[in-house]
Coordinates of C-alpha atoms in Angstrom, one line a residue:
Chain A
M943 CA 155.4 -69.1 -97.0
R944 CA 152.4 -71.4 -97.2
S945 CA 154.4 -74.1 -95.5
T946 CA 155.2 -71.8 -92.6
I947 CA 151.6 -71.3 -91.9
A948 CA 150.8 -75.0 -92.4
A949 CA 153.5 -75.7 -89.8
V950 CA 152.0 -73.1 -87.5
L951 CA 148.6 -74.6 -87.7
Q952 CA 150.0 -78.0 -87.1
C953 CA 152.0 -76.7 -84.1
E954 CA 148.9 -75.3 -82.6
V955 CA 147.4 -78.7 -82.4
L956 CA 150.5 -80.6 -81.4
N957 CA 152.3 -78.4 -79.0
G958 CA 151.9 -76.5 -75.8
P959 CA 153.5 -73.0 -75.1
M960 CA 157.0 -72.4 -76.5
D961 CA 159.6 -69.8 -76.4
P962 CA 158.2 -66.5 -77.9
H963 CA 161.8 -65.5 -78.7
I964 CA 162.2 -68.3 -81.3
Q965 CA 164.1 -66.8 -84.2
E966 CA 162.7 -68.6 -87.3
N967 CA 159.3 -67.9 -88.9
R968 CA 158.5 -65.1 -86.5
I969 CA 155.2 -63.4 -87.0
G970 CA 155.0 -59.6 -86.7
I971 CA 151.8 -58.5 -85.1
I972 CA 150.8 -54.9 -85.8
C973 CA 148.6 -54.0 -82.9
G974 CA 145.6 -51.7 -82.6
G975 CA 143.4 -51.4 -79.6
G976 CA 141.4 -54.0 -77.6
S977 CA 142.1 -57.5 -76.3
L978 CA 142.6 -59.3 -79.6
P979 CA 146.3 -58.5 -80.2
S980 CA 147.2 -60.0 -76.8
E981 CA 144.9 -62.9 -77.4
L982 CA 146.4 -63.5 -80.8
A983 CA 150.0 -63.3 -79.3
H984 CA 149.0 -65.8 -76.7
A985 CA 147.5 -68.2 -79.2
A986 CA 150.5 -67.9 -81.5
I987 CA 153.0 -68.7 -78.8
A988 CA 150.8 -71.6 -77.7
S989 CA 151.1 -72.9 -81.2
G990 CA 154.9 -72.6 -81.2
C991 CA 155.3 -69.4 -83.2
G992 CA 157.9 -66.8 -82.6
I993 CA 156.2 -63.4 -82.5
H994 CA 157.1 -59.7 -82.3
L995 CA 154.3 -57.2 -81.5
I996 CA 154.4 -53.7 -82.8
G997 CA 152.0 -51.5 -80.8
I998 CA 150.6 -48.3 -82.3
T999 CA 151.0 -45.7 -79.6
G1000 CA 147.6 -44.4 -78.4
E1001 CA 145.8 -47.4 -79.9
A1002 CA 147.3 -50.6 -78.6
D1003 CA 146.7 -51.8 -75.0
K1004 CA 149.5 -52.0 -72.4
R1005 CA 148.9 -55.7 -72.2
I1006 CA 151.0 -56.2 -75.4
E1007 CA 154.0 -55.5 -73.2
N1008 CA 153.7 -59.0 -71.8
Y1009 CA 155.2 -60.2 -75.1
P1010 CA 158.2 -59.3 -77.2
H1011 CA 157.2 -55.9 -78.5
S1012 CA 158.1 -52.4 -79.9
W1013 CA 156.0 -49.2 -80.0
I1014 CA 155.6 -47.0 -83.0
K1015 CA 153.8 -43.8 -83.5
W1016 CA 151.4 -43.1 -86.4
G1017 CA 153.5 -42.1 -89.3
E1018 CA 156.6 -44.0 -88.3
F1019 CA 156.4 -46.4 -91.2
G1020 CA 160.1 -46.4 -91.8
R1021 CA 160.7 -47.5 -88.2
M1022 CA 158.0 -50.2 -88.5
F1023 CA 159.6 -51.8 -91.5
H1024 CA 163.0 -51.6 -89.8
V1025 CA 161.7 -53.4 -86.7
L1026 CA 160.0 -56.0 -88.7
E1027 CA 163.2 -56.7 -90.7
Q1028 CA 165.3 -56.6 -87.6
E1029 CA 163.0 -59.1 -85.8
N1030 CA 163.0 -61.4 -88.8
C1031 CA 159.2 -61.1 -89.3
K1032 CA 158.3 -62.0 -92.9
D1033 CA 154.7 -62.8 -92.1
I1034 CA 152.6 -60.1 -90.5
V1035 CA 149.1 -59.9 -88.9
I1036 CA 147.3 -56.5 -88.6
I1037 CA 144.8 -56.7 -85.7
G1038 CA 142.9 -54.6 -83.2
T1039 CA 140.8 -51.5 -83.5
V1040 CA 142.2 -48.2 -84.7
T1041 CA 140.8 -44.7 -84.5
R1042 CA 141.4 -42.5 -87.5
P1043 CA 144.6 -40.5 -86.7
D1044 CA 144.4 -36.7 -86.8
L1045 CA 146.5 -36.3 -89.9
S1046 CA 147.6 -32.8 -88.9
Q1047 CA 149.3 -34.3 -85.8
V1048 CA 151.0 -37.2 -87.6
R1049 CA 154.7 -36.8 -88.2
L1050 CA 156.1 -38.9 -90.9
D1051 CA 159.5 -40.4 -90.4
L1052 CA 162.2 -40.6 -93.1
G1053 CA 161.1 -44.1 -94.2
A1054 CA 157.5 -42.9 -94.6
V1055 CA 158.5 -39.8 -96.5
K1056 CA 160.5 -42.0 -99.0
M1057 CA 157.3 -44.1 -99.5
L1058 CA 155.0 -41.1 -99.7
P1059 CA 154.2 -41.0 -103.4
F1060 CA 153.6 -44.7 -103.3
M1061 CA 151.4 -44.4 -100.2
V1062 CA 149.3 -41.6 -101.8
S1063 CA 148.7 -43.7 -104.9
L1064 CA 147.5 -46.6 -102.7
L1065 CA 145.2 -44.5 -100.4
S1066 CA 143.6 -42.6 -103.3
G1067 CA 141.8 -45.7 -104.6
G1068 CA 138.4 -45.0 -103.0
D1069 CA 137.1 -45.7 -99.6
N1070 CA 136.5 -49.4 -99.7
S1071 CA 139.8 -50.3 -101.4
V1072 CA 141.9 -48.8 -98.6
L1073 CA 142.1 -52.0 -96.7
S1074 CA 143.1 -54.1 -99.7
N1075 CA 145.6 -51.4 -100.7
I1076 CA 147.2 -51.8 -97.2
V1077 CA 147.7 -55.5 -98.0
K1078 CA 149.2 -54.6 -101.3
F1079 CA 151.4 -52.0 -99.7
F1080 CA 152.9 -54.6 -97.2
E1081 CA 153.2 -57.2 -99.9
S1082 CA 155.1 -54.8 -102.2
K1083 CA 157.7 -54.5 -99.4
G1084 CA 158.2 -58.3 -99.4
F1085 CA 155.9 -59.1 -96.4
K1086 CA 153.1 -61.7 -96.4
V1087 CA 149.9 -60.5 -94.7
R1088 CA 148.2 -63.2 -92.8
G1089 CA 144.7 -63.3 -91.1
A1090 CA 144.4 -63.8 -87.4
H1091 CA 142.2 -66.8 -88.3
E1092 CA 145.1 -68.4 -90.0
I1093 CA 147.4 -68.0 -87.1
A1094 CA 144.9 -68.8 -84.4
P1095 CA 141.8 -70.5 -85.6
S1096 CA 140.8 -71.1 -82.0
L1097 CA 139.8 -67.4 -81.8
L1098 CA 137.0 -68.0 -84.4
S1099 CA 133.4 -68.7 -83.8
P1100 CA 132.9 -72.5 -83.7
S1101 CA 129.7 -74.2 -85.0
G1102 CA 126.8 -74.5 -82.6
V1103 CA 125.7 -72.9 -79.4
V1104 CA 128.6 -71.3 -77.4
S1105 CA 126.6 -69.7 -74.6
R1106 CA 124.6 -71.3 -71.8
Q1107 CA 121.4 -70.0 -73.3
S1108 CA 120.1 -71.6 -76.5
P1109 CA 118.0 -70.1 -79.2
E1110 CA 114.3 -71.2 -79.4
A1111 CA 112.3 -72.0 -82.5
A1112 CA 111.3 -68.4 -83.1
D1113 CA 114.9 -67.3 -82.8
H1114 CA 115.9 -69.9 -85.4
D1115 CA 113.3 -68.4 -87.7
D1116 CA 114.7 -64.9 -87.2
I1117 CA 118.3 -66.2 -87.8
E1118 CA 117.1 -67.8 -91.1
I1119 CA 115.6 -64.5 -92.3
G1120 CA 118.8 -62.6 -91.3
L1121 CA 121.0 -65.0 -93.3
N1122 CA 118.7 -64.7 -96.3
V1123 CA 118.8 -60.9 -96.1
I1124 CA 122.6 -61.0 -96.0
Q1125 CA 122.6 -63.4 -98.9
A1126 CA 120.3 -61.1 -100.9
M1127 CA 122.5 -58.1 -100.2
A1128 CA 125.6 -60.0 -101.3
P1129 CA 125.9 -58.5 -104.8
F1130 CA 126.0 -55.0 -103.3
D1131 CA 128.9 -55.3 -100.8
V1132 CA 126.6 -54.6 -97.8
G1133 CA 124.7 -56.4 -95.1
Q1134 CA 127.4 -57.6 -92.8
A1135 CA 124.9 -57.6 -90.0
V1136 CA 121.2 -57.6 -89.7
V1137 CA 118.8 -57.5 -86.7
V1138 CA 115.6 -59.5 -87.1
A1139 CA 112.8 -59.7 -84.5
R1140 CA 109.6 -61.7 -84.7
G1141 CA 110.1 -62.0 -88.4
H1142 CA 110.6 -58.3 -89.0
V1143 CA 113.9 -56.9 -90.2
L1144 CA 114.6 -54.0 -87.8
G1145 CA 117.9 -52.9 -89.1
V1146 CA 120.5 -53.6 -91.8
E1147 CA 124.1 -52.6 -91.4
A1148 CA 125.8 -50.9 -94.4
A1149 CA 128.7 -48.6 -93.7
E1150 CA 127.9 -47.6 -90.2
G1151 CA 129.1 -50.5 -88.1
T1152 CA 127.4 -53.0 -85.9
D1153 CA 127.4 -50.9 -82.7
D1154 CA 125.4 -48.2 -84.5
L1155 CA 123.0 -50.8 -85.8
L1156 CA 122.4 -52.1 -82.3
R1157 CA 122.0 -48.6 -80.8
R1158 CA 119.3 -47.7 -83.3
C1159 CA 117.5 -50.9 -82.7
R1160 CA 117.6 -50.1 -79.0
D1161 CA 116.1 -46.7 -79.7
L1162 CA 113.4 -48.2 -81.9
R1163 CA 112.5 -50.6 -79.2
Q1164 CA 111.8 -47.8 -76.7
W1165 CA 108.6 -47.0 -78.5
G1166 CA 107.0 -50.4 -78.0
A1167 CA 105.5 -51.2 -74.6
K1168 CA 105.6 -54.9 -75.4
A1169 CA 109.3 -54.7 -76.4
R1170 CA 110.2 -53.2 -73.0
T1171 CA 109.0 -56.2 -71.1
Q1172 CA 109.5 -59.0 -73.6
R1173 CA 112.8 -59.6 -75.4
S1174 CA 112.9 -60.7 -79.0
G1175 CA 115.2 -60.7 -81.9
V1176 CA 118.6 -61.7 -83.0
L1177 CA 121.7 -59.9 -84.4
I1178 CA 123.0 -62.0 -87.3
K1179 CA 126.6 -61.3 -88.3
C1180 CA 128.6 -62.6 -91.2
P1181 CA 131.5 -61.5 -93.4
K1182 CA 130.5 -59.7 -96.6
P1183 CA 131.0 -61.9 -99.6
G1184 CA 134.5 -61.3 -100.9
Q1185 CA 135.5 -59.6 -97.7
D1186 CA 139.3 -59.8 -97.1
L1187 CA 139.4 -61.8 -93.8
R1188 CA 143.1 -61.0 -93.5
I1189 CA 142.5 -57.5 -92.4
D1190 CA 138.8 -57.1 -91.9
L1191 CA 137.6 -60.2 -90.0
P1192 CA 134.2 -59.5 -88.4
T1193 CA 134.4 -59.5 -84.7
I1194 CA 132.0 -59.6 -81.7
G1195 CA 133.1 -59.0 -78.1
P1196 CA 131.6 -58.3 -74.7
R1197 CA 130.5 -54.8 -75.8
T1198 CA 128.5 -56.3 -78.7
L1199 CA 126.7 -58.5 -76.1
E1200 CA 126.0 -55.5 -73.9
L1201 CA 124.5 -53.5 -76.8
A1202 CA 122.5 -56.5 -77.9
A1203 CA 121.1 -56.7 -74.4
E1204 CA 120.3 -53.0 -74.4
A1205 CA 118.5 -53.5 -77.7
G1206 CA 116.2 -56.1 -76.1
L1207 CA 117.5 -58.9 -78.3
K1208 CA 117.6 -62.6 -77.3
G1209 CA 121.0 -63.4 -78.8
I1210 CA 123.6 -63.2 -81.5
A1211 CA 124.2 -65.6 -84.4
V1212 CA 127.5 -65.5 -86.3
R1213 CA 128.7 -67.4 -89.3
A1214 CA 130.7 -70.4 -87.9
G1215 CA 134.4 -70.1 -88.6
H1216 CA 134.1 -66.6 -90.0
V1217 CA 133.7 -64.3 -87.1
L1218 CA 136.3 -63.6 -84.3
L1219 CA 135.0 -63.9 -80.7
A1220 CA 137.1 -61.3 -78.9
D1221 CA 137.8 -61.7 -75.2
R1222 CA 135.8 -64.9 -75.1
A1223 CA 135.8 -65.5 -71.4
D1224 CA 134.3 -62.1 -70.7
L1225 CA 132.0 -62.4 -73.7
L1226 CA 130.5 -65.6 -72.3
I1227 CA 130.1 -64.1 -68.8
T1228 CA 128.3 -61.1 -70.4
A1229 CA 126.1 -63.5 -72.4
D1230 CA 125.2 -65.4 -69.2
R1231 CA 124.5 -62.3 -67.2
H1232 CA 122.0 -61.0 -69.8
K1233 CA 120.7 -64.5 -70.7
L1234 CA 121.7 -64.0 -74.3
F1235 CA 122.6 -66.9 -76.6
V1236 CA 125.6 -66.9 -78.9
I1237 CA 125.5 -69.4 -81.8
G1238 CA 127.7 -70.2 -84.7
V1239 CA 125.7 -71.1 -87.8
D1240 CA 126.8 -72.8 -91.0
H1241 CA 125.6 -71.0 -94.1
D1242 CA 126.7 -71.1 -97.7
S1243 CA 127.2 -67.7 -99.2
Chain B
M678 CA 82.5 -46.0 -104.0
R679 CA 84.9 -46.6 -106.8
S680 CA 82.8 -44.4 -109.1
T681 CA 83.1 -41.6 -106.6
I682 CA 86.9 -41.7 -106.8
A683 CA 86.8 -42.1 -110.6
A684 CA 84.6 -38.9 -110.7
V685 CA 87.0 -37.2 -108.4
L686 CA 90.0 -38.0 -110.5
Q687 CA 88.1 -36.8 -113.6
C688 CA 87.1 -33.6 -111.8
E689 CA 90.6 -32.8 -111.0
V690 CA 91.5 -32.7 -114.6
L691 CA 88.4 -31.0 -115.8
N692 CA 87.5 -28.4 -113.2
G693 CA 88.9 -25.6 -111.2
P694 CA 88.2 -24.8 -107.6
M695 CA 84.6 -25.5 -106.3
D696 CA 82.6 -25.1 -103.2
P697 CA 84.3 -27.0 -100.3
H698 CA 80.9 -27.2 -98.6
I699 CA 79.4 -29.4 -101.3
Q700 CA 77.2 -32.1 -99.6
E701 CA 77.6 -35.2 -101.7
N702 CA 80.6 -37.5 -101.7
R703 CA 82.5 -35.5 -99.1
I704 CA 85.8 -36.8 -98.1
G705 CA 86.8 -36.8 -94.5
I706 CA 90.5 -35.9 -94.0
I707 CA 91.9 -37.0 -90.7
C708 CA 94.9 -34.7 -90.2
G709 CA 98.2 -35.2 -88.5
G710 CA 101.0 -32.7 -88.6
G711 CA 102.8 -31.0 -91.5
S712 CA 101.7 -29.3 -94.6
L713 CA 100.2 -32.3 -96.4
P714 CA 96.7 -32.2 -94.9
S715 CA 96.2 -28.6 -96.1
E716 CA 97.8 -29.4 -99.5
L717 CA 95.5 -32.4 -99.9
A718 CA 92.4 -30.3 -98.9
H719 CA 93.4 -27.7 -101.4
A720 CA 93.9 -30.3 -104.2
A721 CA 90.6 -32.0 -103.3
I722 CA 88.7 -28.7 -103.5
A723 CA 90.4 -27.9 -106.7
S724 CA 89.1 -31.2 -108.1
G725 CA 85.6 -30.5 -107.0
C726 CA 85.3 -32.6 -103.9
G727 CA 83.5 -31.7 -100.8
I728 CA 85.8 -32.1 -97.7
H729 CA 85.7 -32.0 -94.0
L730 CA 89.0 -32.0 -92.1
I731 CA 89.4 -33.5 -88.6
G732 CA 92.5 -32.2 -87.0
I733 CA 94.1 -34.2 -84.1
T734 CA 94.8 -31.6 -81.4
G735 CA 98.5 -31.3 -80.8
E736 CA 99.4 -32.8 -84.2
A737 CA 97.6 -31.0 -87.0
D738 CA 98.7 -27.6 -88.2
K739 CA 96.5 -24.5 -87.7
R740 CA 96.4 -24.1 -91.5
I741 CA 93.6 -26.7 -91.6
E742 CA 91.3 -24.1 -90.2
N743 CA 91.3 -22.5 -93.6
Y744 CA 88.9 -25.4 -94.6
P745 CA 85.7 -26.9 -93.1
H746 CA 87.1 -28.6 -90.1
S747 CA 86.7 -30.0 -86.6
W748 CA 89.3 -30.7 -83.9
I749 CA 89.4 -34.0 -81.9
K750 CA 91.8 -35.1 -79.1
W751 CA 93.6 -38.4 -79.0
G752 CA 91.1 -40.9 -77.7
E753 CA 88.0 -39.2 -78.9
F754 CA 87.2 -41.9 -81.4
G755 CA 83.5 -41.8 -80.7
R756 CA 83.4 -38.1 -81.5
M757 CA 85.5 -38.6 -84.6
F758 CA 83.0 -41.2 -86.0
H759 CA 80.1 -38.9 -85.0
V760 CA 81.6 -36.0 -87.0
L761 CA 82.4 -38.1 -90.0
E762 CA 78.8 -39.3 -90.1
Q763 CA 77.3 -35.8 -89.5
E764 CA 79.5 -34.4 -92.3
N765 CA 78.4 -37.1 -94.6
C766 CA 81.9 -38.4 -95.2
K767 CA 81.9 -42.0 -96.3
D768 CA 85.4 -41.9 -97.8
I769 CA 88.3 -40.9 -95.6
V770 CA 91.9 -40.1 -96.0
I771 CA 94.4 -40.3 -93.1
I772 CA 97.3 -38.0 -93.7
G773 CA 100.1 -36.1 -91.9
T774 CA 102.7 -37.0 -89.3
V775 CA 101.7 -38.2 -85.8
T776 CA 103.8 -38.5 -82.7
R777 CA 103.0 -41.5 -80.5
P778 CA 100.5 -40.2 -77.9
D779 CA 101.4 -40.5 -74.2
L780 CA 98.9 -43.3 -73.5
S781 CA 98.7 -42.3 -69.8
Q782 CA 97.3 -38.9 -70.9
V783 CA 94.8 -40.1 -73.4
R784 CA 91.2 -39.9 -72.2
L785 CA 88.9 -42.2 -74.1
D786 CA 85.4 -40.9 -74.9
L787 CA 82.3 -43.1 -74.7
G788 CA 82.5 -44.1 -78.3
A789 CA 86.1 -45.2 -77.9
V790 CA 85.3 -47.2 -74.7
K791 CA 82.5 -49.1 -76.5
M792 CA 85.0 -50.0 -79.2
L793 CA 87.8 -50.9 -76.8
P794 CA 87.8 -54.7 -77.0
F795 CA 87.7 -54.4 -80.8
M796 CA 90.5 -51.8 -80.8
V797 CA 92.7 -53.9 -78.5
S798 CA 92.3 -56.9 -80.8
L799 CA 93.3 -54.8 -83.8
L800 CA 96.3 -53.2 -82.2
S801 CA 97.7 -56.4 -80.7
G802 CA 98.5 -57.9 -84.1
G803 CA 102.2 -57.1 -84.1
D804 CA 104.2 -54.0 -84.9
N805 CA 103.9 -54.0 -88.7
S806 CA 100.3 -54.8 -89.0
V807 CA 99.1 -51.8 -86.9
L808 CA 98.6 -49.7 -90.0
S809 CA 96.7 -52.3 -92.0
N810 CA 94.6 -52.9 -88.8
I811 CA 93.7 -49.2 -88.7
V812 CA 92.3 -49.5 -92.3
K813 CA 90.3 -52.6 -91.2
F814 CA 89.1 -50.7 -88.2
F815 CA 87.7 -47.9 -90.3
E816 CA 86.3 -50.3 -92.9
S817 CA 84.5 -52.3 -90.2
K818 CA 82.7 -49.1 -89.3
G819 CA 81.5 -48.7 -92.9
F820 CA 84.1 -46.1 -94.1
K821 CA 86.3 -46.5 -97.1
V822 CA 89.9 -45.6 -96.6
R823 CA 91.4 -43.8 -99.6
G824 CA 95.0 -42.9 -100.3
A825 CA 96.0 -39.2 -100.7
H826 CA 97.4 -40.3 -104.1
E827 CA 93.9 -41.3 -105.2
I828 CA 92.3 -38.0 -104.2
A829 CA 95.2 -35.8 -105.4
P830 CA 97.6 -37.5 -107.7
S831 CA 99.2 -34.1 -108.4
L832 CA 100.9 -34.4 -105.0
L833 CA 102.9 -37.4 -106.2
S834 CA 106.4 -37.4 -107.7
P835 CA 106.1 -37.1 -111.5
S836 CA 108.5 -38.9 -113.8
G837 CA 111.8 -37.1 -114.6
V838 CA 113.8 -34.3 -113.1
V839 CA 111.8 -31.9 -110.9
S840 CA 114.6 -29.7 -109.7
R841 CA 116.7 -27.2 -111.5
Q842 CA 119.8 -29.4 -110.9
S843 CA 120.0 -32.7 -112.9
P844 CA 121.8 -35.9 -112.1
E845 CA 125.0 -36.7 -113.9
A846 CA 126.2 -40.1 -115.2
A847 CA 127.7 -41.2 -111.9
D848 CA 124.5 -40.3 -110.1
H849 CA 122.5 -42.4 -112.5
D850 CA 124.8 -45.3 -111.7
D851 CA 124.2 -44.7 -107.9
I852 CA 120.5 -44.6 -108.5
E853 CA 120.6 -47.8 -110.5
I854 CA 122.4 -49.6 -107.6
G855 CA 120.0 -48.2 -105.1
L856 CA 117.0 -49.4 -107.1
N857 CA 118.6 -52.9 -107.3
V858 CA 119.2 -53.0 -103.6
I859 CA 115.6 -52.1 -102.9
Q860 CA 114.6 -54.8 -105.3
A861 CA 116.8 -57.4 -103.6
M862 CA 115.3 -56.5 -100.2
A863 CA 111.8 -56.8 -101.5
P864 CA 111.1 -60.3 -100.1
F865 CA 112.0 -59.1 -96.6
D866 CA 109.7 -56.1 -96.3
V867 CA 112.6 -53.6 -95.9
G868 CA 114.7 -51.2 -97.9
Q869 CA 112.3 -48.4 -98.5
A870 CA 115.3 -46.1 -98.8
V871 CA 119.0 -46.5 -99.6
V872 CA 121.9 -44.1 -99.8
V873 CA 124.5 -44.9 -102.5
A874 CA 127.6 -42.9 -103.1
R875 CA 130.3 -43.6 -105.8
G876 CA 128.9 -47.1 -106.2
H877 CA 129.1 -47.9 -102.5
V878 CA 126.0 -48.5 -100.4
L879 CA 126.4 -46.2 -97.4
G880 CA 123.1 -47.0 -95.7
V881 CA 120.0 -49.1 -95.9
E882 CA 116.7 -48.1 -94.2
A883 CA 114.8 -50.8 -92.3
A884 CA 112.6 -49.8 -89.4
E885 CA 114.3 -46.5 -88.4
G886 CA 113.0 -44.0 -91.0
T887 CA 114.6 -42.0 -93.7
D888 CA 115.7 -39.1 -91.5
D889 CA 117.8 -41.4 -89.3
L890 CA 119.3 -43.0 -92.4
L891 CA 120.4 -39.5 -93.7
R892 CA 121.7 -38.5 -90.3
R893 CA 124.0 -41.5 -90.0
C894 CA 125.2 -40.9 -93.6
R895 CA 126.0 -37.4 -92.5
D896 CA 128.0 -38.7 -89.5
L897 CA 129.8 -41.2 -91.6
R898 CA 130.9 -38.5 -94.1
Q899 CA 132.5 -36.4 -91.4
W900 CA 135.4 -38.9 -91.4
G901 CA 136.4 -38.5 -95.0
A902 CA 138.4 -35.5 -96.0
K903 CA 137.4 -35.9 -99.6
A904 CA 133.7 -36.1 -98.7
R905 CA 133.8 -32.8 -96.9
T906 CA 134.8 -30.9 -100.0
Q907 CA 133.3 -33.0 -102.7
R908 CA 129.6 -34.0 -102.7
S909 CA 128.5 -37.4 -103.9
G910 CA 125.7 -39.9 -103.5
V911 CA 122.0 -40.2 -103.8
L912 CA 119.1 -41.0 -101.6
I913 CA 116.9 -43.5 -103.4
K914 CA 113.4 -43.9 -102.0
C915 CA 110.5 -46.2 -103.0
P916 CA 107.5 -47.8 -101.4
K917 CA 108.2 -51.2 -100.0
P918 CA 106.6 -53.9 -102.2
G919 CA 103.2 -54.6 -100.9
Q920 CA 103.2 -51.4 -98.8
D921 CA 99.6 -50.0 -98.3
L922 CA 99.8 -46.7 -100.0
R923 CA 96.5 -45.6 -98.5
I924 CA 98.0 -45.0 -95.1
D925 CA 101.8 -45.2 -95.5
L926 CA 102.7 -43.4 -98.7
P927 CA 106.4 -42.6 -98.7
T928 CA 107.0 -38.9 -98.5
I929 CA 109.8 -36.4 -99.0
G930 CA 109.7 -32.8 -98.1
P931 CA 112.0 -29.8 -97.5
R932 CA 113.4 -31.4 -94.4
T933 CA 114.5 -34.4 -96.4
L934 CA 116.3 -32.1 -98.7
E935 CA 118.0 -30.3 -95.9
L936 CA 119.2 -33.6 -94.4
A937 CA 120.4 -34.9 -97.8
A938 CA 122.4 -31.7 -98.1
E939 CA 123.9 -32.1 -94.6
A940 CA 124.8 -35.7 -95.6
G941 CA 126.8 -34.4 -98.6
L942 CA 124.6 -36.0 -101.2
K943 CA 124.0 -34.7 -104.7
G944 CA 120.3 -35.5 -104.9
I945 CA 117.2 -37.6 -104.3
A946 CA 115.6 -40.1 -106.6
V947 CA 112.1 -41.3 -105.9
R948 CA 109.9 -43.8 -107.6
A949 CA 107.7 -41.8 -110.0
G950 CA 104.1 -41.8 -109.1
H951 CA 104.7 -43.6 -105.7
V952 CA 106.2 -40.9 -103.4
L953 CA 104.5 -37.8 -102.1
L954 CA 106.3 -34.5 -102.6
A955 CA 105.2 -32.5 -99.5
D956 CA 105.3 -28.8 -99.6
R957 CA 106.5 -28.8 -103.1
A958 CA 107.2 -25.1 -103.6
D959 CA 109.5 -25.0 -100.5
L960 CA 111.0 -28.4 -101.4
L961 CA 112.1 -27.0 -104.8
I962 CA 113.5 -23.8 -103.3
T963 CA 115.4 -26.0 -100.8
A964 CA 116.7 -28.2 -103.6
D965 CA 117.9 -25.1 -105.6
R966 CA 119.5 -23.5 -102.5
H967 CA 121.6 -26.6 -102.0
K968 CA 122.0 -27.4 -105.7
L969 CA 120.4 -30.8 -105.1
F970 CA 118.6 -32.7 -107.8
V971 CA 115.2 -34.4 -107.3
I972 CA 114.2 -37.0 -109.9
G973 CA 111.3 -39.3 -110.3
V974 CA 112.4 -42.7 -111.8
D975 CA 110.4 -45.4 -113.3
H976 CA 111.2 -48.8 -112.0
D977 CA 109.4 -52.2 -112.0
S978 CA 109.2 -53.8 -108.6

């Protein structure tokens, strides 16, 4: 399995686009919403992988239909495994956003019903272990769960300034504080994102998500007359220590940039090589429009 | 000055209610909203202090009229200092909630206009120094700013369980984690409050206030079916290290308990001796009604 991925990574460097219908070492991509599933499919093909996309109905974008694909409904686990086997996908990637399904509306197929006792035992392990249990679940069925960053490292934040705008000295100070806060929170499995402005920590993300963090920083800023005219502050975003990057890779996209602009920030700093930049072209256009910087920083944690 | 306060503290232990109109060593209480100004006035009288309350119109509760008092409008700083001098108040306490005044509606009196250049220089020192500048402002006028906890330590959280409900073993574990998070955040001037449930840090307060923290924990909980039926988690609240307790003493009240109940928590832990319990009778009734515990914990930080 490892050699497959090594070959894939090598392919990405050496080769241009290839036939997505290639039979060997195909990668099954289980697709939630947003642009990332299509971007990953594109990058995987460009690197010479065969792929098959499985879109979750109501979640995945129509754009996945540009690639070899199937659709499944929530609960059709039996069908999902059947498709993966049929399409010769031993390695899989789970990517894209998902809303929580309304469990009363989910109809389990026969394959899912057979797996039910097993699924219940996996899902009952407490909130934060659900994601790692999903990995175990797939692995128990003989699949290997890969991270998008393994298949397409080009989607990750590089090191250095990505945007046209660059951070200034005060912004670098804010970034440093943010990285230190994240470091300090490391033992507690929190602090994936922090907003720091003029040396003050405005917000710390725990379980609520980066969008909520940015929204409350926007609301806080509305009080200060100075803040309305003069932008300051940085969103600093990193994976939590020990975070399983295979299924929970931190991501920023154009929407993150829009919210950062609304919050009156000057830019976003992400840990280089550890955060996905979704929809990069649009992300950079959005950064330009709002004169925000985006920088990948190297940090040991 | 120090001896005045020492005498006051001694009085509180030794004596019952005395004449609030006593002339010497009167304490000026500048009153924002909520029950705390009246509670402080009551406790100060009980300990033998003379007091004079200055209610900010539109902020302070009518209950302050049960005590010797004057009303001032936002911007009437000249009048405020005049009243304080007239009433022989050298020590002052600033207490109660304030909304941010609509600056376009504030009319400055002559005393305020004279002080204007000085006030501007004090207020322009950056967001977080505003409170400490207010202290400097009063002290530059010859007043001594006291904390409510100095005048009426009986309003502070005692050590141990205050409520009928007590924390269980799992709650103590959550409290321990919360205290450690606050400790870890100490160098960054954040983390006055944390919510921990079943060992997971659900939320960390930075600049947004405890009510907002509890509201987002409530919203997070609505996702989990288990959380809807089974309560878990604790709000842990402490002063920030280096926080000036004279003007920014952390406070919980009945509303905090209501929000904790809505967030599905089991209780609140505060640092013993360092958090005000506002409206304690109502607070305990609210705790009982929702079967929440309230505990004062000892912690070095």
